[in-house]
């Protein structure tokens, strides 16, 4: 059915890899980034309508896409399981050259999918250039693609990347029949972050169904103790390319050392007041949440540098942390926290460990939009990805431990440490980790993005390729060109465009 949508505030443009730890600040940081990207997407759509509608203002407030629901098996691997759920999809035929034009598949991830997934972004620019139809599928158990009781523990067993890939297979067949396409019609898939991994894996596992894949910021290597994340954060905080410095990194280290010392001597009341804790810190678990929330500020600034809030870039945060007129490094951390709380519209810092557990255990559909419960389940059962700080190179607090993260798997989902480890090993065996041995897959990463450590960073073969972009962060290449883009990003998009063109020409050869 044809649906017209006003361009709404608060809808997601693209799924972003969720933070696999208990801090709340990063989730709010992420939401703010999503709103920024939505606004950028809105501007892109408006510009496109202006160019194609001869500046008719009435067209600027709406976009035309097709939205629908496809019934999917709850369990693709057990045909005795008869239950189904409705999975949402979007279609944009605006640029499609019927009937032979290619199909560009945008893969949804751990967030709600919106119409922006088929009307904005570099993949849509490519669709316009190469006359492709753009289709997008929301990930199972996220957004509206969920049964009424879908977040109950007994149903979460059906939330996995393997089931998600099978959803993509069924969706491809559905689109093929709907538009009477050839069985070997050319499909190219796109994804960023976890969906970037899905894009690579879709090509790897179903090469007869998808011709090629662009996998952006794709952490294809599962890792339980992701110590490399904060090593890259530390390197980025000292990187002059993004206006970091060695002094900035050192002051961050000193500030967190002061926090740890205060926890050690029991000055929890002062910490609660200084960092505007919503409730008094009650013990070590709450202190673990506090240091994680504070670390989130720096992690978020690095992961989403120049896409984040004005006061949440590496440059702006380092300008505070190196400002001696504010006082000690600890006092500068206090100021940094206040600035970020203000920017995020948070009256206080939520540091209660018990409240985090309560939120993660909440299986009501009303909580599904947050996606925290679903994604944490996937980290416990497939990926790990726990950003710890027990390595000396980490600039934050060693209280951010692996044991603390794994305890949440046990307390919320009754999944043991050993089973998390086994699940991570299975994922790497099943997909090939960072040596997947696929073909016609292009891995694109920014070297500031901490997640690039788990991706493919160099050419594995003549057709399993990699681009590493200097000075850019998470999924930066997925958005349309903008004024001020660094030359490295401009060049990367040119390379992506060229490879898509080469693949489409190759697909035409009998």
Coordinates of C-alpha atoms in Angstrom, one line a residue:
X1 CA 0.0 0.0 0.0
X2 CA 1.1 3.5 -0.7
X3 CA 1.7 5.6 2.4
X4 CA 2.6 9.3 2.7
X5 CA 4.5 10.3 5.8
X6 CA 5.3 13.6 7.3
X7 CA 9.0 13.9 8.1
X8 CA 8.8 13.3 11.8
X9 CA 11.3 14.2 14.5
X10 CA 12.5 11.3 16.7
X11 CA 12.6 8.5 14.1
X12 CA 15.8 6.7 13.4
X13 CA 17.7 7.0 10.1
X14 CA 19.8 3.9 10.7
X15 CA 20.6 1.3 13.2
X16 CA 23.7 2.0 15.3
X17 CA 25.6 -0.5 17.3
X18 CA 24.3 -0.4 20.8
X19 CA 26.7 0.0 23.6
X20 CA 27.2 -3.4 25.3
X21 CA 27.6 -2.2 28.9
X22 CA 25.4 -0.9 31.7
X23 CA 25.9 2.8 31.3
X24 CA 22.9 4.9 30.4
X25 CA 24.7 8.0 29.1
X26 CA 25.9 6.3 25.9
X27 CA 22.3 5.3 25.0
X28 CA 21.2 8.9 25.4
X29 CA 24.3 10.1 23.5
X30 CA 23.3 7.7 20.7
X31 CA 19.7 9.0 20.7
X32 CA 21.0 12.5 20.3
X33 CA 23.2 11.5 17.4
X34 CA 20.2 9.7 15.8
X35 CA 18.1 12.9 16.0
X36 CA 21.0 14.8 14.4
X37 CA 21.1 12.3 11.6
X38 CA 17.3 12.5 11.2
X39 CA 17.5 16.2 10.7
X40 CA 20.2 15.7 8.1
X41 CA 18.1 13.1 6.4
X42 CA 15.2 15.5 6.4
X43 CA 17.3 18.2 4.7
X44 CA 18.4 15.7 2.1
X45 CA 14.9 14.7 1.3
X46 CA 13.8 18.3 1.1
X47 CA 16.6 19.1 -1.3
X48 CA 15.7 16.2 -3.4
X49 CA 12.0 17.1 -3.6
X50 CA 13.0 20.7 -4.4
X51 CA 15.1 19.5 -7.4
X52 CA 12.5 17.0 -8.6
X53 CA 9.3 18.9 -7.9
X54 CA 10.3 22.3 -9.3
X55 CA 10.4 23.9 -5.9
X56 CA 6.7 23.2 -5.0
X57 CA 6.6 23.8 -1.3
X58 CA 3.7 21.5 -0.7
X59 CA 5.9 18.5 -1.5
X60 CA 8.5 19.4 1.1
X61 CA 6.5 18.2 4.1
X62 CA 5.9 14.7 3.0
X63 CA 7.7 11.8 1.4
X64 CA 6.1 8.9 -0.6
X65 CA 7.2 5.4 0.1
X66 CA 5.6 2.0 0.3
X67 CA 5.4 0.4 3.7
X68 CA 4.1 -3.0 4.5
X69 CA 4.3 -6.2 6.6
X70 CA 5.6 -9.6 5.6
X71 CA 4.6 -12.6 7.7
X72 CA 7.8 -14.4 8.9
X73 CA 8.3 -17.7 10.6
X74 CA 9.2 -17.2 14.2
X75 CA 11.7 -20.1 13.8
X76 CA 13.0 -20.6 10.3
X77 CA 14.9 -23.8 11.4
X78 CA 12.0 -25.7 12.8
X79 CA 9.1 -26.2 10.5
X80 CA 7.1 -27.7 13.3
X81 CA 7.0 -24.2 14.9
X82 CA 3.9 -22.7 13.3
X83 CA 4.0 -19.3 14.8
X84 CA 4.7 -16.2 12.7
X85 CA 5.2 -12.5 13.3
X86 CA 4.7 -9.5 11.1
X87 CA 8.0 -7.9 9.9
X88 CA 7.9 -4.3 8.6
X89 CA 9.6 -3.2 5.3
X90 CA 9.9 -0.1 3.3
X91 CA 10.2 0.4 -0.5
X92 CA 11.2 3.4 -2.6
X93 CA 10.7 2.9 -6.4
X94 CA 11.5 6.6 -7.3
X95 CA 14.7 5.9 -9.1
X96 CA 14.1 2.4 -10.3
X97 CA 14.5 1.6 -14.0
X98 CA 11.8 -1.0 -14.6
X99 CA 12.0 -3.9 -14.9
X100 CA 15.7 -4.7 -15.0
X101 CA 17.1 -2.1 -12.6
X102 CA 19.0 -3.5 -9.6
X103 CA 17.6 -3.8 -6.1
X104 CA 19.5 -2.1 -3.2
X105 CA 18.7 -3.7 0.1
X106 CA 19.2 -1.6 3.3
X107 CA 19.4 -3.9 6.3
X108 CA 17.9 -2.9 9.6
X109 CA 19.5 -3.6 12.9
X110 CA 19.0 -3.0 16.6
X111 CA 16.6 -0.1 16.4
X112 CA 13.3 1.0 14.8
X113 CA 13.4 1.3 11.0
X114 CA 11.9 4.4 9.4
X115 CA 11.1 5.7 5.9
X116 CA 14.4 7.5 6.0
X117 CA 16.1 4.1 5.4
X118 CA 14.9 4.2 1.8
X119 CA 14.9 8.0 1.0
X120 CA 18.2 9.3 2.5
X121 CA 21.8 8.3 2.7
X122 CA 24.7 7.4 0.4
X123 CA 23.0 4.2 -0.7
X124 CA 20.0 6.3 -1.9
X125 CA 22.4 8.5 -3.8
X126 CA 23.8 5.4 -5.4
X127 CA 20.3 4.2 -6.2
X128 CA 19.6 7.4 -8.0
X129 CA 22.9 7.1 -10.0
X130 CA 22.4 3.4 -10.9
X131 CA 18.6 3.4 -11.3
X132 CA 17.9 1.0 -8.5
X133 CA 14.9 0.3 -6.3
X134 CA 15.6 0.7 -2.6
X135 CA 14.1 -1.7 -0.1
X136 CA 14.6 -2.0 3.6
X137 CA 13.7 -4.6 6.2
X138 CA 13.4 -4.0 9.9
X139 CA 15.2 -6.5 12.1
X140 CA 13.1 -9.0 14.0
X141 CA 12.2 -8.1 17.6
X142 CA 13.0 -4.4 17.0
X143 CA 10.7 -1.5 16.2
X144 CA 7.2 -2.9 15.3
X145 CA 8.5 -6.2 14.0
X146 CA 7.5 -8.0 17.2
X147 CA 4.9 -10.3 18.6
X148 CA 2.8 -8.9 21.5
X149 CA 4.7 -11.2 23.9
X150 CA 8.0 -11.1 21.9
X151 CA 10.2 -9.8 24.7
X152 CA 9.5 -12.7 27.1
X153 CA 12.5 -14.9 27.9
X154 CA 11.0 -17.9 26.1
X155 CA 10.6 -16.0 22.9
X156 CA 14.0 -14.2 22.9
X157 CA 15.5 -17.5 21.8
X158 CA 14.3 -16.6 18.3
X159 CA 16.3 -13.4 18.3
X160 CA 19.6 -14.1 16.5
X161 CA 21.6 -13.1 13.5
X162 CA 21.0 -16.5 11.9
X163 CA 17.2 -16.0 12.1
X164 CA 17.7 -12.4 10.8
X165 CA 19.5 -13.6 7.7
X166 CA 16.7 -16.1 7.0
X167 CA 14.3 -13.2 7.3
X168 CA 16.3 -11.5 4.6
X169 CA 16.1 -14.6 2.4
X170 CA 12.3 -14.7 2.8
X171 CA 12.1 -10.9 2.1
X172 CA 14.1 -11.3 -1.1
X173 CA 11.7 -14.0 -2.3
X174 CA 8.8 -11.8 -1.4
X175 CA 10.1 -8.8 -3.4
X176 CA 11.0 -11.0 -6.3
X177 CA 7.4 -12.3 -6.5
X178 CA 5.8 -8.9 -5.8
X179 CA 7.6 -7.3 -8.7
X180 CA 7.9 -10.3 -11.0
X181 CA 11.7 -10.2 -11.0
X182 CA 14.1 -12.7 -12.4
X183 CA 15.4 -15.3 -10.0
X184 CA 18.9 -14.0 -10.6
X185 CA 18.0 -10.3 -10.5
X186 CA 20.9 -8.2 -9.2
X187 CA 20.7 -7.4 -5.5
X188 CA 23.3 -5.4 -3.6
X189 CA 22.9 -5.0 0.2
X190 CA 24.0 -2.2 2.5
X191 CA 24.4 -2.1 6.3
X192 CA 26.2 -0.2 9.0
X193 CA 27.4 -1.4 12.3
X194 CA 25.7 -4.7 13.3
X195 CA 23.6 -4.5 10.0
X196 CA 27.0 -4.0 8.3
X197 CA 27.9 -7.4 9.6
X198 CA 24.6 -8.8 8.5
X199 CA 25.3 -7.4 5.0
X200 CA 28.6 -9.2 4.8
X201 CA 27.1 -12.4 6.2
X202 CA 24.2 -12.3 3.8
X203 CA 26.6 -12.3 0.9
X204 CA 28.8 -14.9 2.6
X205 CA 25.9 -17.4 3.4
X206 CA 23.6 -16.7 0.4
X207 CA 25.9 -15.7 -2.5
X208 CA 23.2 -16.9 -5.0
X209 CA 20.7 -14.4 -3.6
X210 CA 22.8 -11.2 -3.2
X211 CA 25.4 -10.2 -5.7
X212 CA 27.5 -7.9 -3.5
X213 CA 27.6 -6.1 -0.2
X214 CA 28.8 -2.8 1.3
X215 CA 29.6 -3.5 5.0
X216 CA 30.2 -0.3 6.9
X217 CA 31.7 -0.2 10.4
X218 CA 30.9 -3.9 10.6
X219 CA 32.3 -5.7 13.7
X220 CA 32.3 -9.2 12.1
X221 CA 34.6 -10.6 14.8
X222 CA 32.7 -11.4 18.0
X223 CA 34.7 -10.9 21.1
X224 CA 33.7 -11.3 24.7
X225 CA 36.3 -9.0 26.3
X226 CA 36.6 -6.2 23.8
X227 CA 39.6 -4.5 25.4
X228 CA 40.5 -2.9 22.0
X229 CA 37.6 -0.6 22.1
X230 CA 39.0 1.6 24.9
X231 CA 42.5 1.4 23.5
X232 CA 41.3 3.1 20.4
X233 CA 39.3 5.6 22.5
X234 CA 42.6 6.4 24.3
X235 CA 44.5 6.8 21.0
X236 CA 41.7 9.0 19.6
X237 CA 41.7 11.3 22.6
X238 CA 45.4 11.9 22.0
X239 CA 45.1 12.2 18.2
X240 CA 45.7 15.7 16.8
X241 CA 43.8 14.8 13.6
X242 CA 40.5 15.1 15.7
X243 CA 42.0 17.8 18.0
X244 CA 42.9 15.4 20.8
X245 CA 46.2 15.6 22.6
X246 CA 48.5 13.7 24.9
X247 CA 47.7 16.2 27.6
X248 CA 44.0 15.5 27.1
X249 CA 44.5 11.8 27.5
X250 CA 46.6 12.2 30.6
X251 CA 44.1 14.5 32.3
X252 CA 41.4 12.0 31.6
X253 CA 43.5 9.3 33.3
X254 CA 44.1 11.5 36.3
X255 CA 40.5 12.4 36.7
X256 CA 39.3 8.8 36.7
X257 CA 42.1 7.8 39.1
X258 CA 40.8 10.5 41.5
X259 CA 37.3 9.0 41.2
X260 CA 38.6 5.5 41.9
X261 CA 40.5 6.9 45.0
X262 CA 37.4 8.5 46.3
X263 CA 35.4 5.3 45.9
X264 CA 38.2 3.4 47.7
X265 CA 38.0 5.6 50.8
X266 CA 34.2 5.7 50.8
X267 CA 33.5 9.2 49.7
X268 CA 30.3 8.1 47.9
X269 CA 28.2 11.0 49.1
X270 CA 30.6 13.6 47.6
X271 CA 30.7 11.6 44.3
X272 CA 26.9 11.6 44.3
X273 CA 26.7 15.3 44.7
X274 CA 29.6 16.2 42.4
X275 CA 28.3 14.1 39.5
X276 CA 24.6 14.9 40.1
X277 CA 23.6 11.3 40.7
X278 CA 19.8 10.8 40.6
X279 CA 20.0 8.7 43.8
X280 CA 22.8 8.3 46.3
X281 CA 25.4 5.8 45.4
X282 CA 24.7 2.7 47.5
X283 CA 27.8 0.5 47.0
X284 CA 30.3 -0.9 44.6
X285 CA 27.8 -1.8 41.9
X286 CA 26.4 1.7 41.7
X287 CA 30.0 3.0 41.6
X288 CA 30.6 0.7 38.6
X289 CA 27.7 2.3 36.9
X290 CA 28.9 5.8 37.7
X291 CA 32.4 5.3 36.2
X292 CA 30.8 3.6 33.2
X293 CA 28.5 6.6 32.7
X294 CA 31.4 9.0 33.0
X295 CA 33.4 6.9 30.5
X296 CA 30.5 7.0 28.1
X297 CA 31.0 10.7 27.6
X298 CA 34.5 10.1 26.1
X299 CA 33.5 6.9 24.3
X300 CA 30.5 8.6 22.7
X301 CA 32.6 11.6 21.7
X302 CA 35.1 9.3 19.9
X303 CA 32.6 6.9 18.3
X304 CA 30.4 9.7 17.0
X305 CA 32.9 12.5 16.6
X306 CA 31.6 15.4 14.6
X307 CA 28.2 13.7 14.4
X308 CA 27.4 14.3 18.1
X309 CA 26.3 17.2 20.2
X310 CA 28.4 20.4 19.9
X311 CA 29.8 19.8 23.4
X312 CA 30.4 16.1 22.8
X313 CA 33.2 16.0 20.2
X314 CA 36.7 15.0 21.0
X315 CA 37.8 18.6 20.4
X316 CA 35.2 20.2 22.8
X317 CA 35.7 17.6 25.6
X318 CA 39.5 17.9 25.4
X319 CA 39.2 21.7 25.5
X320 CA 37.6 21.3 29.0
X321 CA 39.9 18.5 30.2
X322 CA 43.0 20.6 29.4
X323 CA 41.7 23.8 30.8
X324 CA 43.7 24.4 34.0
X325 CA 41.7 27.4 35.0
X326 CA 38.8 25.1 35.9
X327 CA 40.9 23.4 38.5
X328 CA 42.1 19.8 39.0
X329 CA 41.5 17.1 36.4
X330 CA 38.8 15.7 38.7
X331 CA 37.0 19.2 38.7
X332 CA 37.3 19.3 34.9
X333 CA 35.6 15.9 34.8
X334 CA 32.8 17.3 37.0
X335 CA 32.4 20.2 34.6
X336 CA 32.4 17.9 31.5
X337 CA 29.7 15.8 33.1
X338 CA 27.5 18.8 33.8
X339 CA 28.0 20.1 30.2
X340 CA 26.9 16.8 28.7
X341 CA 24.0 16.4 31.1
X342 CA 22.8 19.8 30.0
X343 CA 23.2 19.0 26.3
X344 CA 21.4 15.7 26.7
X345 CA 18.6 17.3 28.7
X346 CA 19.3 15.0 31.7
X347 CA 18.5 16.5 35.2
X348 CA 20.8 13.9 36.8
X349 CA 23.0 10.9 36.2
X350 CA 21.2 7.5 36.6
X351 CA 23.7 5.3 38.5
X352 CA 21.5 2.7 40.2
X353 CA 22.5 -0.8 39.3
X354 CA 19.2 -2.2 40.6
X355 CA 17.3 0.1 38.2
X356 CA 19.4 -1.0 35.3
X357 CA 18.6 -4.7 36.1
X358 CA 14.9 -3.8 36.5
X359 CA 14.9 -2.1 33.1
X360 CA 16.7 -5.0 31.4
X361 CA 14.2 -7.5 32.9
X362 CA 11.2 -5.5 31.7
X363 CA 9.6 -7.5 28.9
X364 CA 6.7 -5.2 28.2
X365 CA 6.2 -4.0 24.6
X366 CA 6.3 -0.4 25.9
X367 CA 10.0 -0.9 26.6
X368 CA 10.8 -2.4 23.1
X369 CA 11.6 0.9 21.5
X370 CA 14.5 1.4 23.8
X371 CA 16.0 -1.9 22.4
X372 CA 18.2 -2.3 25.4
X373 CA 16.8 -5.7 26.5
X374 CA 16.9 -7.1 23.0
X375 CA 20.4 -6.0 22.2
X376 CA 21.9 -7.1 25.6
X377 CA 20.4 -10.5 25.0
X378 CA 22.2 -10.7 21.6
X379 CA 25.5 -9.7 23.3
X380 CA 25.0 -12.5 25.8
X381 CA 24.0 -15.1 23.2
X382 CA 26.1 -14.2 20.1
X383 CA 28.7 -11.4 20.3
X384 CA 30.0 -10.3 23.7
X385 CA 31.4 -6.9 22.7
X386 CA 31.9 -5.9 26.3
X387 CA 34.0 -2.7 26.5
X388 CA 36.1 -3.3 29.6
X389 CA 38.8 -1.3 31.2
X390 CA 41.0 -3.8 33.0
X391 CA 43.9 -3.2 30.5
X392 CA 46.5 -0.7 31.6
X393 CA 46.1 1.2 28.4
X394 CA 42.5 2.0 29.2
X395 CA 42.2 5.6 30.5
X396 CA 39.1 5.0 32.6
X397 CA 38.4 2.9 35.7
X398 CA 39.2 -0.8 36.1
X399 CA 35.9 -1.1 37.8
X400 CA 34.5 -1.4 34.2
X401 CA 35.2 -5.2 34.4
X402 CA 34.3 -8.2 32.3
X403 CA 32.8 -9.9 35.3
X404 CA 30.4 -7.0 35.9
X405 CA 29.1 -7.3 32.3
X406 CA 28.8 -11.0 32.4
X407 CA 27.0 -10.8 35.8
X408 CA 24.2 -9.0 34.0
X409 CA 23.8 -11.9 31.5
X410 CA 23.3 -14.2 34.5
X411 CA 21.1 -12.0 36.5
X412 CA 18.8 -10.9 33.7
X413 CA 18.7 -13.9 31.3
X414 CA 20.2 -16.8 33.4
X415 CA 23.0 -17.2 30.9
X416 CA 26.3 -18.3 32.5
X417 CA 29.8 -17.0 31.8
X418 CA 30.7 -20.2 30.1
X419 CA 27.7 -20.1 27.8
X420 CA 28.5 -16.5 26.7
X421 CA 32.0 -17.7 25.8
X422 CA 30.7 -20.7 23.9
X423 CA 28.3 -18.4 22.0
X424 CA 31.0 -16.0 21.0
X425 CA 33.2 -18.9 19.7
X426 CA 30.2 -20.3 17.7
X427 CA 29.6 -17.0 16.1
X428 CA 33.2 -16.7 14.9
X429 CA 33.2 -20.3 13.7
X430 CA 29.9 -19.8 11.9
X431 CA 30.9 -16.6 10.1
X432 CA 34.6 -16.7 9.9
X433 CA 35.3 -13.7 12.3
X434 CA 37.5 -11.1 10.6
X435 CA 38.5 -13.5 7.8
X436 CA 35.1 -14.5 6.5
X437 CA 36.4 -15.6 3.0
X438 CA 33.5 -14.0 1.2
X439 CA 33.6 -12.4 -2.3
X440 CA 32.3 -9.1 -3.6
X441 CA 32.1 -7.6 -0.1
X442 CA 33.5 -4.1 0.6
X443 CA 34.3 -3.4 4.2
X444 CA 34.4 0.3 5.1
X445 CA 35.7 1.7 8.4
X446 CA 36.9 4.9 10.0
X447 CA 40.1 4.7 12.0
X448 CA 38.7 6.8 14.8
X449 CA 35.8 4.4 15.2
X450 CA 36.6 2.0 18.0
X451 CA 34.6 -0.7 16.3
X452 CA 37.0 -0.9 13.4
X453 CA 39.2 -3.2 15.6
X454 CA 36.7 -6.0 15.0
X455 CA 36.2 -5.5 11.3
X456 CA 38.1 -6.4 8.1
X457 CA 40.8 -3.7 7.6
X458 CA 42.8 -4.9 4.6
X459 CA 42.0 -6.7 1.3
X460 CA 41.5 -10.4 2.0
X461 CA 41.3 -11.1 -1.7
X462 CA 40.7 -9.4 -5.1
X463 CA 37.0 -9.3 -4.3
X464 CA 36.9 -9.1 -0.5
X465 CA 38.0 -5.6 -0.1
X466 CA 38.6 -3.0 2.6
X467 CA 38.7 0.8 2.9
X468 CA 40.0 2.4 6.1
X469 CA 39.2 6.1 6.2
X470 CA 41.6 8.4 8.1
X471 CA 40.0 10.7 10.7
X472 CA 36.4 9.5 10.5
X473 CA 34.2 7.6 12.9
X474 CA 31.3 5.2 13.1
X475 CA 29.4 4.8 9.8
X476 CA 30.4 8.2 8.5
X477 CA 30.5 7.0 4.9
X478 CA 26.8 6.0 5.0
X479 CA 25.5 9.5 4.9
X480 CA 25.3 11.8 1.8
X481 CA 28.1 14.2 1.1
X482 CA 28.1 17.3 3.2
X483 CA 30.1 20.5 3.3
X484 CA 33.2 20.1 5.4
X485 CA 33.6 16.4 4.7
X486 CA 37.3 15.5 4.9
X487 CA 39.1 14.5 1.7
X488 CA 39.5 10.9 3.0
X489 CA 35.8 10.5 3.4
X490 CA 35.1 12.1 0.0
X491 CA 37.6 9.7 -1.6
X492 CA 36.1 6.7 0.2
X493 CA 32.6 7.5 -1.1
X494 CA 34.1 7.8 -4.6
X495 CA 35.6 4.3 -4.2
X496 CA 32.4 2.9 -3.0
X497 CA 30.5 4.4 -5.9
X498 CA 33.1 2.9 -8.3
X499 CA 32.9 -0.5 -6.8
X500 CA 29.1 -0.6 -7.0
X501 CA 29.3 0.4 -10.7
X502 CA 31.9 -2.3 -11.4
X503 CA 29.7 -4.9 -9.7
X504 CA 26.6 -3.9 -11.6
X505 CA 28.6 -4.1 -14.9
X506 CA 29.9 -7.5 -13.9
X507 CA 26.3 -8.7 -13.2
X508 CA 25.4 -7.9 -16.8
X509 CA 27.9 -10.3 -18.2
X510 CA 26.3 -13.7 -19.0

